[in-house]
Tab-separated table of N, CA and C and ligand atoms in Angstrom:
chain	number	residue	atom	x	y	z
A	14	MET	N	3.883	-0.166	-39.516
A	14	MET	CA	2.521	0.167	-39.016
A	14	MET	C	2.065	-1.297	-38.796
A	15	SER	N	1.104	-1.294	-37.513
A	15	SER	CA	0.303	-2.704	-37.331
A	15	SER	C	-0.651	-2.854	-38.125
A	16	HIS	N	-1.082	-4.104	-38.384
A	16	HIS	CA	-2.105	-4.531	-39.181
A	16	HIS	C	-3.479	-4.063	-38.836
A	17	LEU	N	-4.172	-3.489	-39.682
A	17	LEU	CA	-5.564	-2.871	-39.418
A	17	LEU	C	-6.754	-3.820	-39.597
A	18	VAL	N	-7.539	-3.835	-38.748
A	18	VAL	CA	-8.808	-4.808	-38.936
A	18	VAL	C	-9.989	-3.871	-39.008
A	19	ARG	N	-10.865	-4.164	-39.483
A	19	ARG	CA	-12.309	-3.243	-39.778
A	19	ARG	C	-13.314	-4.121	-38.938
A	20	PHE	N	-14.217	-3.608	-38.067
A	20	PHE	CA	-15.215	-4.439	-37.631
A	20	PHE	C	-16.548	-3.432	-37.228
A	21	SER	N	-17.663	-3.783	-37.268
A	21	SER	CA	-18.606	-2.924	-37.238
A	21	SER	C	-19.206	-3.399	-35.813
A	22	VAL	N	-19.781	-2.323	-35.148
A	22	VAL	CA	-20.397	-2.222	-33.914
A	22	VAL	C	-21.849	-1.910	-33.859
A	23	SER	N	-22.550	-2.600	-33.068
A	23	SER	CA	-24.047	-2.018	-33.045
A	23	SER	C	-24.286	-1.724	-31.710
A	24	LEU	N	-24.952	-0.333	-31.528
A	24	LEU	CA	-25.143	0.221	-30.224
A	24	LEU	C	-26.416	1.159	-30.414
A	25	GLU	N	-26.849	1.286	-29.263
A	25	GLU	CA	-28.075	2.280	-29.170
A	25	GLU	C	-27.804	3.777	-29.887
A	26	LYS	N	-28.713	4.151	-30.674
A	26	LYS	CA	-28.503	5.521	-31.110
A	26	LYS	C	-28.187	6.738	-30.218
A	27	GLU	N	-28.816	6.574	-29.049
A	27	GLU	CA	-28.372	7.709	-28.246
A	27	GLU	C	-27.167	7.686	-27.757
A	28	LEU	N	-26.680	6.316	-27.419
A	28	LEU	CA	-25.360	6.101	-27.030
A	28	LEU	C	-24.367	6.676	-27.963
A	29	LEU	N	-24.438	6.339	-29.201
A	29	LEU	CA	-23.643	6.930	-30.308
A	29	LEU	C	-23.513	8.501	-30.373
A	30	ARG	N	-24.897	8.923	-30.234
A	30	ARG	CA	-24.905	10.399	-30.214
A	30	ARG	C	-24.056	11.067	-29.287
A	31	ARG	N	-24.076	10.452	-28.209
A	31	ARG	CA	-23.420	11.192	-26.986
A	31	ARG	C	-21.782	10.778	-27.108
A	32	PHE	N	-21.609	9.668	-27.707
A	32	PHE	CA	-20.255	9.437	-27.943
A	32	PHE	C	-19.723	10.444	-29.064
A	33	ASP	N	-20.412	10.574	-30.126
A	33	ASP	CA	-19.974	11.607	-31.169
A	33	ASP	C	-19.814	12.834	-30.569
A	34	TYR	N	-20.712	13.197	-29.537
A	34	TYR	CA	-20.706	14.455	-29.071
A	34	TYR	C	-19.268	14.672	-28.167
A	35	ARG	N	-18.992	13.609	-27.295
A	35	ARG	CA	-17.758	13.817	-26.509
A	35	ARG	C	-16.489	13.649	-27.514
A	36	ILE	N	-16.496	12.894	-28.379
A	36	ILE	CA	-15.106	13.074	-29.038
A	36	ILE	C	-15.104	14.194	-29.792
A	37	ASN	N	-16.207	14.833	-30.234
A	37	ASN	CA	-16.283	16.112	-30.942
A	37	ASN	C	-15.427	17.021	-30.111
A	38	GLU	N	-15.857	17.230	-28.933
A	38	GLU	CA	-15.527	17.879	-27.670
A	38	GLU	C	-13.963	17.891	-27.467
A	39	GLN	N	-13.515	16.437	-27.624
A	39	GLN	CA	-12.238	16.242	-27.315
A	39	GLN	C	-11.220	16.469	-28.721
A	40	ARG	N	-11.963	16.913	-29.656
A	40	ARG	CA	-11.095	17.030	-30.899
A	40	ARG	C	-10.575	15.772	-31.481
A	41	TYR	N	-11.084	14.601	-31.392
A	41	TYR	CA	-10.898	13.621	-32.154
A	41	TYR	C	-11.303	13.845	-33.490
A	42	LYS	N	-10.542	13.343	-34.650
A	42	LYS	CA	-11.133	13.319	-35.929
A	42	LYS	C	-11.922	12.368	-36.450
A	43	ASN	N	-11.907	11.266	-35.753
A	43	ASN	CA	-12.965	10.248	-36.050
A	43	ASN	C	-13.031	9.198	-34.772
A	44	ARG	N	-14.114	8.439	-35.165
A	44	ARG	CA	-14.407	7.446	-34.161
A	44	ARG	C	-13.496	6.454	-33.735
A	45	SER	N	-12.677	6.035	-34.800
A	45	SER	CA	-11.751	5.040	-34.896
A	45	SER	C	-10.645	5.289	-33.736
A	46	GLU	N	-10.152	6.678	-33.907
A	46	GLU	CA	-9.081	7.151	-33.101
A	46	GLU	C	-9.434	7.156	-31.576
A	47	ALA	N	-10.752	7.522	-31.345
A	47	ALA	CA	-11.426	7.805	-30.098
A	47	ALA	C	-11.483	6.282	-29.500
A	48	LEU	N	-11.664	5.428	-30.373
A	48	LEU	CA	-12.066	4.118	-29.728
A	48	LEU	C	-10.783	3.459	-29.367
A	49	ARG	N	-9.916	3.820	-30.222
A	49	ARG	CA	-8.429	2.963	-29.964
A	49	ARG	C	-7.940	3.608	-28.605
A	50	ASP	N	-8.188	4.873	-28.335
A	50	ASP	CA	-7.700	5.493	-26.967
A	50	ASP	C	-8.481	4.927	-25.873
A	51	LEU	N	-9.709	4.662	-26.041
A	51	LEU	CA	-10.447	4.102	-24.905
A	51	LEU	C	-9.977	2.717	-24.729
A	52	ILE	N	-9.623	1.818	-25.679
A	52	ILE	CA	-9.300	0.640	-25.532
A	52	ILE	C	-7.832	0.562	-24.879
A	53	ARG	N	-7.045	1.542	-25.114
A	53	ARG	CA	-5.725	1.758	-24.509
A	53	ARG	C	-5.671	2.113	-23.152
A	54	GLU	N	-6.714	3.007	-22.768
A	54	GLU	CA	-6.985	3.483	-21.338
A	54	GLU	C	-7.323	2.170	-20.434
A	55	ASP	N	-8.267	1.412	-21.187
A	55	ASP	CA	-8.716	0.233	-20.441
A	55	ASP	C	-7.588	-0.827	-20.142
A	56	LEU	N	-6.520	-1.058	-21.122
A	56	LEU	CA	-5.449	-1.664	-20.985
A	56	LEU	C	-4.630	-1.386	-19.994
A	57	VAL	N	-4.459	-0.083	-19.864
A	57	VAL	CA	-3.639	0.541	-18.752
A	57	VAL	C	-4.098	0.262	-17.525
A	58	VAL	N	-5.455	0.621	-17.354
A	58	VAL	CA	-5.903	0.107	-16.026
A	58	VAL	C	-5.916	-1.374	-15.658
A	59	GLU	N	-5.861	-2.134	-16.658
A	59	GLU	CA	-5.711	-3.825	-16.481
A	59	GLU	C	-4.314	-3.902	-15.960
A	60	GLU	N	-3.334	-3.137	-16.761
A	60	GLU	CA	-1.886	-3.370	-16.147
A	60	GLU	C	-1.622	-2.965	-14.814
A	61	TRP	N	-2.204	-2.048	-14.199
A	61	TRP	CA	-2.231	-1.621	-12.928
A	61	TRP	C	-2.763	-2.647	-12.004
A	62	GLN	N	-4.121	-3.255	-12.322
A	62	GLN	CA	-4.828	-4.285	-11.637
A	62	GLN	C	-4.263	-5.407	-11.520
A	63	LYS	N	-3.383	-5.679	-12.670
A	63	LYS	CA	-2.444	-6.998	-12.446
A	63	LYS	C	-1.097	-6.804	-12.002
A	64	ASN	N	-0.934	-5.419	-11.334
A	64	ASN	CA	0.383	-5.274	-10.604
A	64	ASN	C	1.716	-5.608	-11.676
A	65	GLU	N	1.299	-5.029	-13.045
A	65	GLU	CA	2.663	-5.067	-13.705
A	65	GLU	C	3.524	-4.067	-13.565
A	66	LYS	N	4.509	-3.964	-14.512
A	66	LYS	CA	5.585	-2.901	-14.303
A	66	LYS	C	4.963	-1.780	-15.103
A	67	VAL	N	4.748	-0.747	-14.451
A	67	VAL	CA	4.100	0.618	-14.924
A	67	VAL	C	4.807	1.685	-14.515
A	68	ALA	N	4.570	2.783	-15.318
A	68	ALA	CA	5.176	4.095	-14.904
A	68	ALA	C	3.946	5.107	-14.459
A	69	GLY	N	4.374	6.295	-13.776
A	69	GLY	CA	3.301	7.166	-13.460
A	69	GLY	C	3.912	8.250	-12.712
A	70	THR	N	3.060	9.378	-12.577
A	70	THR	CA	3.500	10.482	-11.969
A	70	THR	C	2.473	10.926	-10.610
A	71	ILE	N	3.276	11.094	-9.610
A	71	ILE	CA	2.577	11.573	-8.147
A	71	ILE	C	2.564	13.120	-8.252
A	72	THR	N	1.588	13.892	-7.809
A	72	THR	CA	1.726	15.306	-7.678
A	72	THR	C	1.345	15.665	-6.400
A	73	LEU	N	2.128	16.500	-5.562
A	73	LEU	CA	1.697	16.793	-4.063
A	73	LEU	C	1.643	18.223	-4.109
A	74	VAL	N	0.834	18.957	-3.475
A	74	VAL	CA	1.193	20.389	-3.116
A	74	VAL	C	0.674	20.464	-1.490
A	75	TYR	N	1.689	21.158	-0.899
A	75	TYR	CA	1.799	21.097	0.576
A	75	TYR	C	2.477	22.523	0.871
A	76	ASP	N	2.266	22.886	2.189
A	76	ASP	CA	2.789	23.967	3.010
A	76	ASP	C	4.079	23.465	3.780
A	77	HIS	N	5.140	23.973	3.110
A	77	HIS	CA	6.366	23.413	3.872
A	77	HIS	C	6.728	23.867	5.173
A	78	HIS	N	5.991	24.734	5.604
A	78	HIS	CA	6.024	25.133	7.035
A	78	HIS	C	5.506	24.186	8.090
A	79	LYS	N	4.371	23.202	7.461
A	79	LYS	CA	3.976	22.625	8.591
A	79	LYS	C	4.866	21.623	9.235
A	80	ARG	N	4.675	21.470	10.561
A	80	ARG	CA	5.740	20.968	11.373
A	80	ARG	C	6.124	19.301	10.842
A	81	GLY	N	6.918	18.916	10.633
A	81	GLY	CA	7.408	17.690	10.383
A	81	GLY	C	7.077	16.806	9.042
A	82	LEU	N	6.366	17.790	8.296
A	82	LEU	CA	5.705	17.437	6.873
A	82	LEU	C	6.849	17.077	6.043
A	83	VAL	N	7.683	17.871	5.866
A	83	VAL	CA	8.797	17.628	4.883
A	83	VAL	C	9.653	16.379	5.366
A	84	GLN	N	9.973	16.208	6.389
A	84	GLN	CA	10.818	15.183	7.029
A	84	GLN	C	10.059	13.937	6.663
A	85	LYS	N	8.687	13.802	6.769
A	85	LYS	CA	7.925	12.651	6.584
A	85	LYS	C	8.002	12.367	5.273
A	86	LEU	N	7.661	13.255	4.356
A	86	LEU	CA	7.587	13.062	2.819
A	86	LEU	C	9.181	12.575	2.330
A	87	THR	N	10.180	13.140	2.810
A	87	THR	CA	11.447	12.660	2.441
A	87	THR	C	11.715	11.202	2.924
A	88	ALA	N	11.260	10.921	4.171
A	88	ALA	CA	11.505	9.470	4.716
A	88	ALA	C	10.878	8.627	3.901
A	89	LEU	N	9.551	8.949	3.364
A	89	LEU	CA	8.869	7.924	2.580
A	89	LEU	C	9.478	7.835	1.169
A	90	GLN	N	9.949	8.791	0.640
A	90	GLN	CA	10.788	8.585	-0.699
A	90	GLN	C	11.807	7.883	-0.556
A	91	HIS	N	12.571	7.985	0.374
A	91	HIS	CA	13.744	6.955	0.710
A	91	HIS	C	13.564	5.726	0.819
A	92	GLU	N	12.231	5.280	1.456
A	92	GLU	CA	11.733	4.013	1.674
A	92	GLU	C	11.528	3.126	0.325
A	93	TYR	N	10.966	4.226	-0.541
A	93	TYR	CA	10.765	3.647	-1.987
A	93	TYR	C	11.652	4.213	-3.043
A	94	HIS	N	12.882	4.391	-2.558
A	94	HIS	CA	13.862	4.840	-3.781
A	94	HIS	C	13.812	4.035	-4.988
A	95	ASN	N	13.779	2.821	-4.648
A	95	ASN	CA	14.084	1.897	-6.119
A	95	ASN	C	12.995	2.223	-6.976
A	96	ILE	N	11.810	2.893	-6.564
A	96	ILE	CA	10.818	3.116	-7.806
A	96	ILE	C	10.791	4.542	-8.158
A	97	ILE	N	11.493	5.222	-7.486
A	97	ILE	CA	11.450	6.769	-7.876
A	97	ILE	C	12.639	7.016	-8.932
A	98	ILE	N	12.039	7.660	-10.025
A	98	ILE	CA	13.085	8.012	-11.128
A	98	ILE	C	13.528	9.425	-11.081
A	99	SER	N	12.852	10.274	-10.770
A	99	SER	CA	13.115	11.590	-10.704
A	99	SER	C	11.770	12.330	-9.701
A	100	THR	N	12.589	13.537	-9.271
A	100	THR	CA	11.691	14.307	-8.391
A	100	THR	C	11.665	15.712	-8.736
A	101	GLN	N	10.750	16.527	-8.911
A	101	GLN	CA	11.012	18.090	-9.305
A	101	GLN	C	10.020	18.595	-8.054
A	102	HIS	N	10.759	19.735	-7.534
A	102	HIS	CA	10.250	20.425	-6.479
A	102	HIS	C	10.117	21.827	-6.948
A	103	ILE	N	8.927	22.517	-6.854
A	103	ILE	CA	8.776	23.906	-7.342
A	103	ILE	C	8.103	24.881	-6.148
A	104	HIS	N	8.959	25.857	-5.736
A	104	HIS	CA	8.289	26.684	-4.728
A	104	HIS	C	7.432	27.665	-5.301
A	105	LEU	N	5.959	27.374	-5.099
A	105	LEU	CA	4.881	27.943	-5.778
A	105	LEU	C	4.827	29.477	-5.245
A	106	ASP	N	4.883	29.645	-4.105
A	106	ASP	CA	4.969	31.149	-3.416
A	106	ASP	C	5.410	30.724	-2.219
A	107	HIS	N	5.362	31.616	-1.236
A	107	HIS	CA	6.059	31.915	0.074
A	107	HIS	C	5.897	30.530	0.942
A	108	ASP	N	4.648	29.990	0.792
A	108	ASP	CA	4.254	28.755	1.783
A	108	ASP	C	4.160	27.556	0.790
A	109	ASN	N	3.794	27.737	-0.328
A	109	ASN	CA	3.104	26.233	-0.989
A	109	ASN	C	4.460	25.718	-1.995
A	110	CYS	N	4.377	24.372	-1.859
A	110	CYS	CA	5.397	23.663	-2.856
A	110	CYS	C	4.590	22.881	-3.550
A	111	LEU	N	5.096	22.587	-4.913
A	111	LEU	CA	4.497	21.564	-5.590
A	111	LEU	C	5.770	20.579	-5.857
A	112	GLU	N	5.322	19.319	-5.778
A	112	GLU	CA	6.196	18.378	-6.002
A	112	GLU	C	5.871	17.340	-7.072
A	113	VAL	N	6.523	16.891	-8.077
A	113	VAL	CA	6.053	15.942	-9.085
A	113	VAL	C	7.206	14.615	-8.926
A	114	ILE	N	6.783	13.752	-8.584
A	114	ILE	CA	7.399	12.389	-8.583
A	114	ILE	C	7.306	11.571	-9.715
A	115	ILE	N	8.264	11.180	-10.509
A	115	ILE	CA	8.236	10.078	-11.631
A	115	ILE	C	8.404	8.896	-11.024
A	116	VAL	N	7.612	7.988	-11.107
A	116	VAL	CA	7.709	6.540	-10.681
A	116	VAL	C	7.427	5.537	-11.776
A	117	HIS	N	8.229	4.385	-11.414
A	117	HIS	CA	8.269	3.293	-12.588
A	117	HIS	C	8.581	2.003	-11.759
A	118	GLY	N	7.716	1.046	-11.835
A	118	GLY	CA	8.019	-0.265	-11.129
A	118	GLY	C	6.439	-0.858	-11.080
A	119	LYS	N	6.535	-2.022	-10.036
A	119	LYS	CA	5.478	-2.612	-10.116
A	119	LYS	C	4.200	-1.801	-9.395
A	120	ALA	N	2.937	-1.981	-10.070
A	120	ALA	CA	1.866	-1.042	-9.790
A	120	ALA	C	1.512	-1.016	-8.277
A	121	HIS	N	1.539	-1.866	-7.607
A	121	HIS	CA	1.138	-1.888	-6.337
A	121	HIS	C	2.025	-1.025	-5.347
A	122	PHE	N	3.327	-1.189	-5.722
A	122	PHE	CA	4.368	-0.121	-4.904
A	122	PHE	C	4.131	1.373	-5.226
A	123	LEU	N	3.976	1.646	-6.507
A	123	LEU	CA	3.499	2.833	-6.863
A	123	LEU	C	2.272	3.376	-6.140
A	124	ASP	N	1.126	2.364	-6.183
A	124	ASP	CA	0.013	2.836	-5.534
A	124	ASP	C	0.193	3.206	-3.886
A	125	GLN	N	0.994	2.150	-3.455
A	125	GLN	CA	1.157	2.336	-2.141
A	125	GLN	C	1.922	3.662	-1.687
A	126	LEU	N	3.084	3.765	-2.621
A	126	LEU	CA	3.831	5.264	-2.227
A	126	LEU	C	2.699	6.412	-2.210
A	127	ALA	N	2.046	6.478	-3.212
A	127	ALA	CA	0.980	7.824	-3.491
A	127	ALA	C	0.065	7.753	-2.316
A	128	SER	N	-0.406	6.608	-2.012
A	128	SER	CA	-1.429	6.543	-0.951
A	128	SER	C	-0.722	7.161	0.303
A	129	LYS	N	0.388	6.609	0.622
A	129	LYS	CA	1.164	7.131	1.895
A	129	LYS	C	1.513	8.448	1.855
A	130	LEU	N	1.952	9.046	0.794
A	130	LEU	CA	2.509	10.315	0.643
A	130	LEU	C	1.261	11.242	0.741
A	131	LYS	N	0.132	11.079	0.095
A	131	LYS	CA	-1.338	11.872	0.205
A	131	LYS	C	-1.838	11.885	1.673
A	132	ALA	N	-1.447	10.701	2.286
A	132	ALA	CA	-2.185	10.623	3.772
A	132	ALA	C	-1.409	11.308	4.766
A	133	VAL	N	0.013	12.020	4.418
A	133	VAL	CA	0.724	12.667	5.213
A	133	VAL	C	0.008	13.950	5.605
A	134	LYS	N	-0.059	14.245	6.928
A	134	LYS	CA	-0.907	15.335	7.325
A	134	LYS	C	-0.467	16.774	6.984
A	135	GLY	N	-1.087	17.511	6.344
A	135	GLY	CA	-0.659	18.824	5.769
A	135	GLY	C	-0.310	18.781	4.187
A	136	VAL	N	-0.650	17.755	3.785
A	136	VAL	CA	-0.481	17.571	2.084
A	136	VAL	C	-1.947	18.098	1.596
A	137	LYS	N	-1.884	19.080	0.888
A	137	LYS	CA	-3.199	19.798	0.448
A	137	LYS	C	-3.801	19.164	-0.568
A	138	TYR	N	-3.028	18.602	-1.433
A	138	TYR	CA	-3.158	17.780	-2.719
A	138	TYR	C	-2.558	16.697	-3.174
A	139	GLY	N	-2.957	15.696	-3.531
A	139	GLY	CA	-2.160	14.479	-4.032
A	139	GLY	C	-3.097	13.802	-5.060
A	140	ASN	N	-1.992	13.442	-5.809
A	140	ASN	CA	-2.766	12.833	-7.153
A	140	ASN	C	-1.626	11.848	-7.800
A	141	LEU	N	-2.210	10.598	-8.125
A	141	LEU	CA	-1.600	9.617	-8.771
A	141	LEU	C	-2.005	9.509	-10.316
A	142	ALA	N	-1.237	9.862	-11.157
A	142	ALA	CA	-1.580	9.720	-12.740
A	142	ALA	C	-0.879	8.584	-13.143
A	143	MET	N	-1.897	7.393	-13.339
A	143	MET	CA	-1.673	6.066	-14.059
A	143	MET	C	-1.134	5.959	-15.262
A	144	ALA	N	0.169	5.832	-15.557
A	144	ALA	CA	0.757	5.531	-17.002
A	144	ALA	C	1.126	4.226	-17.202
A	145	THR	N	1.697	4.104	-18.345
A	145	THR	CA	2.104	2.725	-18.696
A	145	THR	C	3.673	2.748	-19.225
A	146	SER	N	4.195	1.477	-19.053
A	146	SER	CA	5.661	1.434	-19.667
A	146	SER	C	5.491	1.458	-21.036
A	147	GLY	N	4.551	1.189	-21.555
A	147	GLY	CA	4.208	1.409	-22.936
A	147	GLY	C	4.632	0.083	-23.874
A	148	LYS	N	4.969	-0.779	-23.198
A	148	LYS	CA	5.541	-2.038	-23.921
A	148	LYS	C	4.302	-2.904	-24.502
A	149	GLU	N	3.393	-3.064	-23.904
A	149	GLU	CA	2.220	-3.940	-24.207
A	149	GLU	C	1.030	-3.101	-24.970
A	150	LEU	N	1.293	-1.798	-25.281
A	150	LEU	CA	0.330	-0.954	-26.082
A	150	LEU	C	0.938	-0.851	-27.640
A	151	VAL	N	0.143	-0.761	-28.539
A	151	VAL	CA	0.267	-0.371	-29.702
A	151	VAL	C	-0.532	0.795	-30.230
B	19	NI	NI1	9.220	24.545	-1.737
């Protein structure tokens, strides 16, 4: 286990009340664990901003009947094949497909791929979930 340090924090009563309300809603057992997660979240954002090697998932929902759409999505994924770890495709119903693409590599390339996929005409929903390689986090 890593070395724990205690420190005290001063903040406005109202801010603390709202923080406690939020972490209670999110089922945190104590403020320390909630604060750790907030710090980790911020460090992950920093990893992405600094273009470090990160991981993430891109989720897409689209109608596969849309002319040229599937070809465009496939062409883009081939263009970025070096950062794509795995792709899962689910046929949600007669028309709609859900695709989850797991990506790992330099943050800017992951961002680029997600933006390009989302921008393809006919994509109904596109989302990039920023995760981390986990190496810099405790
Ligand atoms: Ni499908």
